[in-house]
Each structure stands twice: as structure tokens, then as C-alpha cells.
Amino acid sequence: MKSVLFFGIFTLFSCFNTKVRPVIDRQEARQAFALLNEIRQHPEAFRREFGRHALASVSSTPLRWNQTLAQVAEARAMDMARRDYFDHTDPDGYGPNHHIHRAGYSLNTDWLKRKDANNFESIGANHATAIDGIKAMIIGKNSPGFRHRAHLLGTDEWNASLQDIGIGFVRVPSGSTYQSYLCIIIAKHDW
């Protein structure tokens, strides 16, 4: 009888003490990737939604899905969810360039001189979908719009030269400040 009672109390306590784990949503990431390429190929179709100024000088260069960058983006989004922070620099002081290089995607050594360097990442949080996050970054809603827009749409020389992309979208049912984390990495091997 005592063991049954103990097991019942332990089980009940475990149910209340369980932290829900973040979940990677790859379908959302792929939809966001498709949207970015669609905007790059047909910016005129999105002028009404985003405004003329937001889509000025959009690069027509298509982005190429890169599995290494996708794994880094997923790991970055998951790390933010698990450790409950929102920043380009992780709590250990490392930035996206370090994580990208460490995963095996070779970068110019000049881009690795500072351990917190970020030349390739845009992040968003608390968006219902990855597409909502992309749209918010392009519009500039709750984000440094110009920098994200330039990165995602390749509106300047540097960002237009970036062609490899990986996206991570993580949902967090509970236990974190935000309900979702979005990480977009658009990079290249050298200048």
C-alpha cells in the first residue's frame, strides 16, 4: 500500500515538475525560405504588403538551402529557447560566426577574429510562424528593420553577395520568455 501511495505521489509531482521541451519546426523554416526566395524573385508582388521603400534594391539572387547552416540556425534557436535568452551572442560569449565555423562551414579568418562576431544572422522571437517573423523583420516591426531587411533581401553589396541560407524555428510551449525563436543565417565562404 505504501509503495502504491509513494508511486502515485511521485507520478503526480513529476507531472507538475516537468518542463516542456522546445520543438524544432522544420516545415515552418522551409516555408520561410520559400517566402524569402519568392520576395527576391518577385518583389513587385509584395510592394503593397511591405511598402515600396522596404523592397527597394532587393537582390534577385536566389538563396540556396544549406544543411550545415540550417543545423546551426536550429541549434542557435534551440539554445536560446533552452537557456532563455535572446541575443546574437550566447551566454558563453560566442557569436554566430563562431558557431557557423565550428559546424564546418568555412569562413574567412577575418570574420573569426572576435568570438562574438556576427556577419550572417538575423533573429526574431515570439512570432506565431516563421513567415510572420520574416515579415516582421522586413517591415521592421519590433526589430532593427533596416539591418534585418538588408540581410534577408540582399539590399546592399555585402548582403547581396550572401547566397547560402539555413533557418531554424523553435516553438516553446512553456518555460521560456518567448513562445518561439527564429534564427536565419545567410552566409558565404569568402568575400
Backbone as CSV, one residue per row, in Angstrom:
resi,resn,N_x,N_y,N_z,CA_x,CA_y,CA_z,C_x,C_y,C_z
1,MET,0.823,-1.198,0.000,0.000,0.000,0.000,0.864,1.259,0.000
2,LYS,1.941,1.256,0.851,2.821,2.426,0.917,3.517,2.673,-0.409
3,SER,3.932,1.591,-1.089,4.631,1.767,-2.367,3.688,2.317,-3.437
4,VAL,2.435,1.895,-3.429,1.457,2.419,-4.382,1.208,3.897,-4.121
5,LEU,1.076,4.263,-2.852,0.868,5.655,-2.479,2.076,6.503,-2.877
6,PHE,3.287,5.993,-2.598,4.510,6.718,-2.965,4.585,6.913,-4.477
7,PHE,4.318,5.841,-5.247,4.362,5.918,-6.697,3.350,6.937,-7.226
8,GLY,2.146,6.937,-6.648,1.110,7.891,-7.060,1.516,9.326,-6.788
9,ILE,2.084,9.590,-5.619,2.529,10.950,-5.269,3.700,11.353,-6.159
10,PHE,4.653,10.431,-6.394,5.806,10.714,-7.251,5.353,11.043,-8.666
11,THR,4.414,10.260,-9.194,3.897,10.485,-10.537,3.191,11.830,-10.628
12,LEU,2.378,12.160,-9.643,1.675,13.429,-9.609,2.669,14.588,-9.551
13,PHE,3.677,14.489,-8.698,4.703,15.530,-8.582,5.463,15.687,-9.894
14,SER,5.776,14.559,-10.542,6.512,14.598,-11.800,5.732,15.334,-12.880
15,CYS,4.429,15.173,-12.896,3.602,15.855,-13.897,3.673,17.364,-13.736
16,PHE,3.723,17.846,-12.509,3.768,19.292,-12.279,5.174,19.855,-12.407
17,ASN,6.175,19.013,-12.271,7.556,19.469,-12.265,8.229,19.319,-13.635
18,THR,7.518,18.857,-14.641,8.102,18.604,-15.946,8.136,19.889,-16.774
19,LYS,9.300,20.218,-17.278,9.444,21.356,-18.177,9.202,20.865,-19.600
20,VAL,8.361,21.562,-20.314,8.056,21.184,-21.685,9.257,21.542,-22.559
21,ARG,9.659,20.622,-23.390,10.831,20.827,-24.232,10.492,21.632,-25.487
22,PRO,11.420,22.484,-25.899,11.241,23.199,-27.174,11.232,22.204,-28.335
23,VAL,10.533,22.555,-29.409,10.392,21.683,-30.559,10.814,22.421,-31.823
24,ILE,11.684,21.809,-32.614,12.099,22.376,-33.904,10.989,22.136,-34.912
25,ASP,10.617,23.180,-35.656,9.588,23.070,-36.684,10.236,23.335,-38.046
26,ARG,10.672,22.271,-38.703,11.374,22.393,-39.992,10.440,22.807,-41.121
27,GLN,9.175,22.450,-41.021,8.222,22.859,-42.059,8.095,24.381,-42.079
28,GLU,8.027,24.994,-40.911,7.977,26.460,-40.826,9.234,27.080,-41.430
29,ALA,10.387,26.486,-41.137,11.649,27.002,-41.665,11.653,26.954,-43.192
30,ARG,11.196,25.866,-43.765,11.167,25.730,-45.232,10.177,26.702,-45.866
31,GLN,9.061,26.952,-45.196,8.101,27.926,-45.722,8.690,29.333,-45.718
32,ALA,9.433,29.665,-44.673,10.081,30.977,-44.599,11.132,31.104,-45.693
33,PHE,11.883,30.056,-45.938,12.872,30.022,-47.016,12.194,30.268,-48.370
34,ALA,11.092,29.578,-48.618,10.360,29.756,-49.882,9.860,31.193,-50.025
35,LEU,9.359,31.769,-48.928,8.882,33.150,-48.971,10.013,34.116,-49.322
36,LEU,11.163,33.966,-48.689,12.288,34.861,-48.984,12.687,34.790,-50.452
37,ASN,12.766,33.604,-50.997,13.104,33.488,-52.420,12.017,34.069,-53.309
38,GLU,10.768,33.899,-52.916,9.660,34.471,-53.698,9.740,35.997,-53.698
39,ILE,10.009,36.584,-52.554,10.138,38.043,-52.466,11.322,38.519,-53.301
40,ARG,12.430,37.799,-53.240,13.618,38.185,-54.011,13.358,38.088,-55.514
41,GLN,12.607,37.094,-55.944,12.356,36.916,-57.372,11.240,37.819,-57.897
42,HIS,10.280,38.154,-57.033,9.118,38.936,-57.468,8.768,40.028,-56.459
43,PRO,9.686,40.959,-56.202,9.418,41.973,-55.171,8.186,42.824,-55.467
44,GLU,7.887,43.016,-56.738,6.731,43.841,-57.101,5.422,43.253,-56.577
45,ALA,5.367,41.943,-56.437,4.161,41.281,-55.927,3.946,41.546,-54.431
46,PHE,4.971,42.029,-53.750,4.894,42.246,-52.308,4.940,43.727,-51.917
47,ARG,4.953,44.602,-52.908,5.068,46.037,-52.617,3.904,46.564,-51.778
48,ARG,2.715,46.083,-52.042,1.552,46.544,-51.275,1.667,46.114,-49.807
49,GLU,2.098,44.883,-49.577,2.199,44.354,-48.218,3.324,45.015,-47.409
50,PHE,4.476,45.218,-48.048,5.641,45.711,-47.325,5.952,47.183,-47.564
51,GLY,5.389,47.737,-48.605,5.680,49.127,-48.937,6.830,49.227,-49.921
52,ARG,6.785,50.267,-50.709,7.782,50.463,-51.767,9.191,50.600,-51.189
53,HIS,9.339,51.378,-50.103,10.673,51.625,-49.543,11.314,50.358,-48.989
54,ALA,10.520,49.444,-48.473,11.065,48.220,-47.876,11.661,47.291,-48.927
55,LEU,11.179,47.390,-50.164,11.623,46.468,-51.197,12.503,47.137,-52.254
56,ALA,13.036,48.292,-51.939,13.960,48.956,-52.856,15.268,48.175,-52.909
57,SER,15.794,47.980,-54.072,17.103,47.342,-54.293,17.188,45.899,-53.810
58,VAL,16.108,45.159,-53.900,16.116,43.752,-53.492,16.963,42.942,-54.466
59,SER,17.830,42.085,-53.931,18.657,41.217,-54.760,17.785,40.140,-55.395
60,SER,17.999,39.900,-56.672,17.250,38.834,-57.346,18.006,37.502,-57.285
61,THR,19.162,37.499,-56.634,19.932,36.269,-56.497,19.174,35.293,-55.594
62,PRO,18.856,34.109,-56.115,18.139,33.143,-55.268,19.035,32.614,-54.150
63,LEU,18.428,32.361,-53.018,19.135,31.776,-51.885,19.149,30.255,-52.044
64,ARG,20.251,29.627,-51.615,20.400,28.170,-51.693,20.354,27.594,-50.283
65,TRP,19.484,26.605,-50.075,19.396,25.956,-48.772,20.707,25.237,-48.492
66,ASN,21.251,25.455,-47.301,22.497,24.820,-46.898,22.228,24.071,-45.593
67,GLN,22.394,22.775,-45.618,22.044,21.951,-44.462,22.902,22.274,-43.235
68,THR,24.177,22.587,-43.443,25.036,22.950,-42.307,24.522,24.214,-41.638
69,LEU,24.192,25.223,-42.444,23.668,26.473,-41.880,22.312,26.248,-41.219
70,ALA,21.500,25.362,-41.783,20.199,25.049,-41.168,20.401,24.408,-39.795
71,GLN,21.379,23.510,-39.685,21.647,22.873,-38.396,22.148,23.896,-37.377
72,VAL,22.983,24.838,-37.820,23.459,25.887,-36.915,22.293,26.770,-36.481
73,ALA,21.432,27.155,-37.431,20.276,28.003,-37.108,19.339,27.300,-36.132
74,GLU,19.095,26.016,-36.347,18.262,25.256,-35.421,18.900,25.192,-34.035
75,ALA,20.201,24.927,-34.007,20.900,24.834,-32.715,20.894,26.179,-31.994
76,ARG,21.060,27.272,-32.724,21.034,28.609,-32.119,19.646,28.911,-31.550
77,ALA,18.582,28.634,-32.327,17.220,28.876,-31.851,16.907,27.993,-30.639
78,MET,17.334,26.742,-30.690,17.100,25.818,-29.587,17.859,26.263,-28.334
79,ASP,19.091,26.727,-28.506,19.883,27.190,-27.366,19.222,28.397,-26.695
80,MET,18.719,29.333,-27.506,18.025,30.497,-26.929,16.792,30.048,-26.151
81,ALA,16.058,29.083,-26.696,14.852,28.584,-26.023,15.199,27.870,-24.722
82,ARG,16.179,27.005,-24.770,16.532,26.211,-23.581,17.150,27.053,-22.473
83,ARG,18.012,28.013,-22.874,18.701,28.811,-21.858,18.008,30.157,-21.620
84,ASP,16.869,30.350,-22.270,16.004,31.510,-22.045,16.747,32.847,-22.178
85,TYR,17.321,33.063,-23.359,17.918,34.360,-23.693,17.557,34.680,-25.132
86,PHE,17.761,35.925,-25.528,17.500,36.334,-26.901,18.586,37.324,-27.295
87,ASP,19.592,36.825,-28.015,20.740,37.657,-28.354,21.566,36.946,-29.420
88,HIS,22.315,37.723,-30.194,23.228,37.133,-31.178,24.425,36.475,-30.492
89,THR,24.741,36.925,-29.301,25.844,36.346,-28.536,25.271,35.437,-27.460
90,ASP,25.740,34.186,-27.422,25.212,33.260,-26.424,25.767,33.592,-25.035
91,PRO,25.216,33.011,-23.981,25.681,33.317,-22.622,27.162,33.005,-22.374
92,ASP,27.769,32.205,-23.245,29.190,31.886,-23.111,30.078,32.885,-23.856
93,GLY,29.445,33.864,-24.516,30.197,34.914,-25.205,30.496,34.646,-26.672
94,TYR,29.921,33.574,-27.246,30.190,33.242,-28.644,29.063,33.729,-29.556
95,GLY,29.463,34.279,-30.707,28.511,34.775,-31.688,28.316,33.797,-32.832
96,PRO,27.445,34.158,-33.768,27.108,33.270,-34.884,28.301,32.836,-35.735
97,ASN,29.243,33.734,-36.019,30.377,33.346,-36.860,31.115,32.152,-36.260
98,HIS,31.303,32.174,-34.958,31.979,31.073,-34.267,31.205,29.766,-34.463
99,HIS,29.896,29.810,-34.248,29.073,28.600,-34.355,29.049,28.078,-35.795
100,ILE,28.971,28.984,-36.756,28.959,28.590,-38.176,30.264,27.882,-38.534
101,HIS,31.378,28.487,-38.162,32.696,27.924,-38.471,32.897,26.579,-37.757
102,ARG,32.501,26.518,-36.516,32.655,25.293,-35.721,31.854,24.122,-36.312
103,ALA,30.750,24.439,-36.987,29.922,23.391,-37.598,30.517,22.855,-38.898
104,GLY,31.579,23.509,-39.397,32.222,23.011,-40.608,32.003,23.856,-41.840
105,TYR,31.289,24.949,-41.707,31.101,25.872,-42.822,32.269,26.855,-42.753
106,SER,33.187,26.759,-43.697,34.421,27.557,-43.621,34.137,29.031,-43.887
107,LEU,34.742,29.872,-43.047,34.602,31.322,-43.154,35.982,31.959,-43.290
108,ASN,36.006,33.134,-43.859,37.213,33.939,-43.938,37.736,34.155,-42.520
109,THR,39.031,33.991,-42.307,39.593,34.113,-40.956,39.398,35.500,-40.360
110,ASP,39.264,36.524,-41.200,38.994,37.869,-40.677,37.654,37.934,-39.951
111,TRP,36.719,37.077,-40.324,35.392,37.082,-39.716,35.362,36.295,-38.407
112,LEU,36.514,35.752,-38.009,36.590,34.936,-36.795,37.475,35.560,-35.718
113,LYS,37.941,36.767,-35.959,38.868,37.406,-35.022,38.226,37.703,-33.673
114,ARG,36.946,38.065,-33.675,36.226,38.298,-32.416,35.294,37.112,-32.168
115,LYS,35.316,36.591,-30.966,34.500,35.404,-30.684,33.001,35.704,-30.693
116,ASP,32.614,36.969,-30.570,31.194,37.321,-30.585,30.735,37.891,-31.931
117,ALA,31.539,37.739,-32.975,31.234,38.337,-34.284,29.952,37.776,-34.898
118,ASN,29.233,38.677,-35.576,28.025,38.304,-36.311,28.002,39.040,-37.638
119,ASN,28.253,38.319,-38.714,28.118,38.874,-40.060,26.942,38.254,-40.807
120,PHE,26.271,37.274,-40.212,25.381,36.434,-41.013,24.031,36.079,-40.398
121,GLU,23.694,36.566,-39.230,22.497,36.078,-38.532,21.479,37.183,-38.277
122,SER,20.221,36.849,-38.501,19.081,37.660,-38.052,18.244,36.763,-37.148
123,ILE,17.734,37.329,-36.046,16.924,36.537,-35.120,15.617,37.261,-34.795
124,GLY,14.609,36.475,-34.475,13.322,37.005,-34.058,12.745,36.102,-32.978
125,ALA,11.804,36.638,-32.230,11.190,35.843,-31.161,9.713,36.182,-31.025
126,ASN,8.976,35.200,-30.551,7.565,35.343,-30.209,6.661,35.555,-31.422
127,HIS,7.029,34.971,-32.537,6.183,35.039,-33.739,5.399,33.735,-33.855
128,ALA,4.146,33.826,-34.256,3.301,32.636,-34.369,3.837,31.652,-35.403
129,THR,4.424,32.182,-36.478,5.003,31.343,-37.532,6.335,31.953,-37.962
130,ALA,7.129,31.160,-38.664,8.393,31.675,-39.198,8.123,32.736,-40.262
131,ILE,7.074,32.569,-41.030,6.716,33.573,-42.037,6.358,34.896,-41.367
132,ASP,5.615,34.844,-40.263,5.312,36.075,-39.523,6.601,36.751,-39.064
133,GLY,7.564,35.963,-38.629,8.849,36.504,-38.201,9.599,37.168,-39.340
134,ILE,9.618,36.534,-40.498,10.270,37.113,-41.685,9.607,38.434,-42.049
135,LYS,8.291,38.441,-42.077,7.559,39.667,-42.435,7.840,40.782,-41.437
136,ALA,7.853,40.460,-40.161,8.127,41.478,-39.136,9.525,42.057,-39.316
137,MET,10.497,41.211,-39.661,11.858,41.701,-39.867,11.960,42.600,-41.095
138,ILE,11.225,42.269,-42.135,11.261,43.089,-43.351,10.596,44.435,-43.092
139,ILE,9.473,44.426,-42.416,8.755,45.661,-42.120,9.505,46.482,-41.082
140,GLY,10.173,45.806,-40.160,10.895,46.490,-39.097,10.122,46.534,-37.801
141,LYS,9.038,45.768,-37.712,8.211,45.745,-36.507,8.949,45.034,-35.373
142,ASN,9.160,45.727,-34.269,9.842,45.188,-33.090,11.235,44.639,-33.404
143,SER,11.894,45.230,-34.391,13.241,44.786,-34.741,13.977,45.929,-35.425
144,PRO,15.300,45.825,-35.477,16.046,46.817,-36.244,15.827,46.559,-37.737
145,GLY,14.716,47.029,-38.254,14.235,46.704,-39.590,15.231,46.873,-40.710
146,PHE,15.942,47.977,-40.743,16.837,48.205,-41.873,17.910,47.119,-41.965
147,ARG,18.520,46.781,-40.841,19.578,45.756,-40.872,19.022,44.386,-41.226
148,HIS,17.916,44.003,-40.629,17.322,42.708,-40.969,16.874,42.686,-42.419
149,ARG,16.232,43.734,-42.853,15.747,43.808,-44.240,16.916,43.667,-45.214
150,ALA,18.004,44.398,-44.964,19.180,44.322,-45.839,19.731,42.899,-45.875
151,HIS,19.785,42.260,-44.717,20.307,40.895,-44.632,19.415,39.908,-45.374
152,LEU,18.127,39.953,-45.107,17.201,38.970,-45.683,16.989,39.155,-47.180
153,LEU,16.977,40.407,-47.621,16.648,40.681,-49.019,17.858,41.066,-49.863
154,GLY,19.035,41.137,-49.253,20.247,41.445,-50.008,20.217,42.820,-50.648
155,THR,19.832,43.836,-49.883,19.643,45.175,-50.464,20.916,46.014,-50.527
156,ASP,22.035,45.492,-50.048,23.306,46.209,-50.194,24.335,45.225,-50.766
157,GLU,25.501,45.736,-51.101,26.513,44.908,-51.774,26.912,43.684,-50.948
158,TRP,27.161,43.892,-49.657,27.587,42.781,-48.800,26.504,41.703,-48.737
159,ASN,25.298,42.080,-48.364,24.222,41.101,-48.195,23.778,40.479,-49.508
160,ALA,23.902,41.206,-50.612,23.570,40.635,-51.918,24.557,39.539,-52.304
161,SER,25.754,39.563,-51.729,26.766,38.553,-52.048,26.568,37.249,-51.262
162,LEU,25.690,37.258,-50.281,25.425,36.071,-49.470,24.371,35.214,-50.168
163,GLN,24.641,33.913,-50.312,23.707,33.079,-51.062,23.271,31.806,-50.358
164,ASP,24.035,31.344,-49.377,23.679,30.116,-48.667,22.826,30.471,-47.452
165,ILE,21.771,29.692,-47.233,20.842,30.003,-46.136,20.480,28.760,-45.333
166,GLY,20.253,28.982,-44.072,19.687,27.980,-43.185,18.779,28.696,-42.199
167,ILE,17.651,28.102,-41.886,16.683,28.717,-40.978,16.314,27.706,-39.899
168,GLY,16.242,28.193,-38.672,15.768,27.378,-37.564,14.579,28.065,-36.902
169,PHE,13.510,27.328,-36.682,12.321,27.857,-35.997,11.969,26.879,-34.891
170,VAL,11.924,27.390,-33.663,11.678,26.549,-32.492,10.468,27.070,-31.735
171,ARG,9.560,26.175,-31.425,8.383,26.507,-30.609,8.648,26.088,-29.162
172,VAL,8.203,26.927,-28.223,8.396,26.646,-26.807,7.040,26.722,-26.121
173,PRO,6.427,25.572,-25.818,5.106,25.583,-25.191,5.077,26.286,-23.833
174,SER,6.165,26.168,-23.050,6.224,26.833,-21.755,7.658,26.811,-21.238
175,GLY,7.920,27.613,-20.223,9.219,27.581,-19.569,10.247,28.532,-20.120
176,SER,9.858,29.407,-21.033,10.786,30.365,-21.618,10.084,31.711,-21.755
177,THR,10.862,32.762,-21.880,10.294,34.106,-22.022,9.422,34.214,-23.273
178,TYR,9.860,33.594,-24.356,9.157,33.681,-25.636,8.583,32.322,-26.043
179,GLN,7.538,32.359,-26.858,6.890,31.126,-27.309,7.536,30.556,-28.567
180,SER,8.377,31.363,-29.234,9.092,30.860,-30.409,10.385,31.647,-30.591
181,TYR,11.331,30.988,-31.258,12.612,31.608,-31.600,12.903,31.305,-33.065
182,LEU,13.286,32.333,-33.807,13.579,32.214,-35.228,15.014,32.665,-35.467
183,CYS,15.777,31.844,-36.160,17.157,32.184,-36.489,17.347,31.980,-37.987
184,ILE,17.790,33.034,-38.671,18.054,32.977,-40.102,19.522,33.272,-40.318
185,ILE,20.221,32.339,-40.929,21.630,32.534,-41.245,21.768,32.528,-42.769
186,ILE,22.258,33.647,-43.294,22.550,33.754,-44.719,24.024,34.115,-44.807
187,ALA,24.802,33.239,-45.455,26.262,33.383,-45.394,26.918,33.044,-46.711
188,LYS,28.252,33.130,-46.690,29.092,32.705,-47.800,30.459,32.362,-47.213
189,HIS,31.243,31.663,-47.999,32.543,31.209,-47.506,33.596,32.326,-47.502
190,ASP,33.587,33.211,-48.456,34.626,34.246,-48.531,34.094,35.446,-49.307
191,TRP,34.790,36.563,-49.170,34.406,37.816,-49.853,35.020,37.872,-51.225
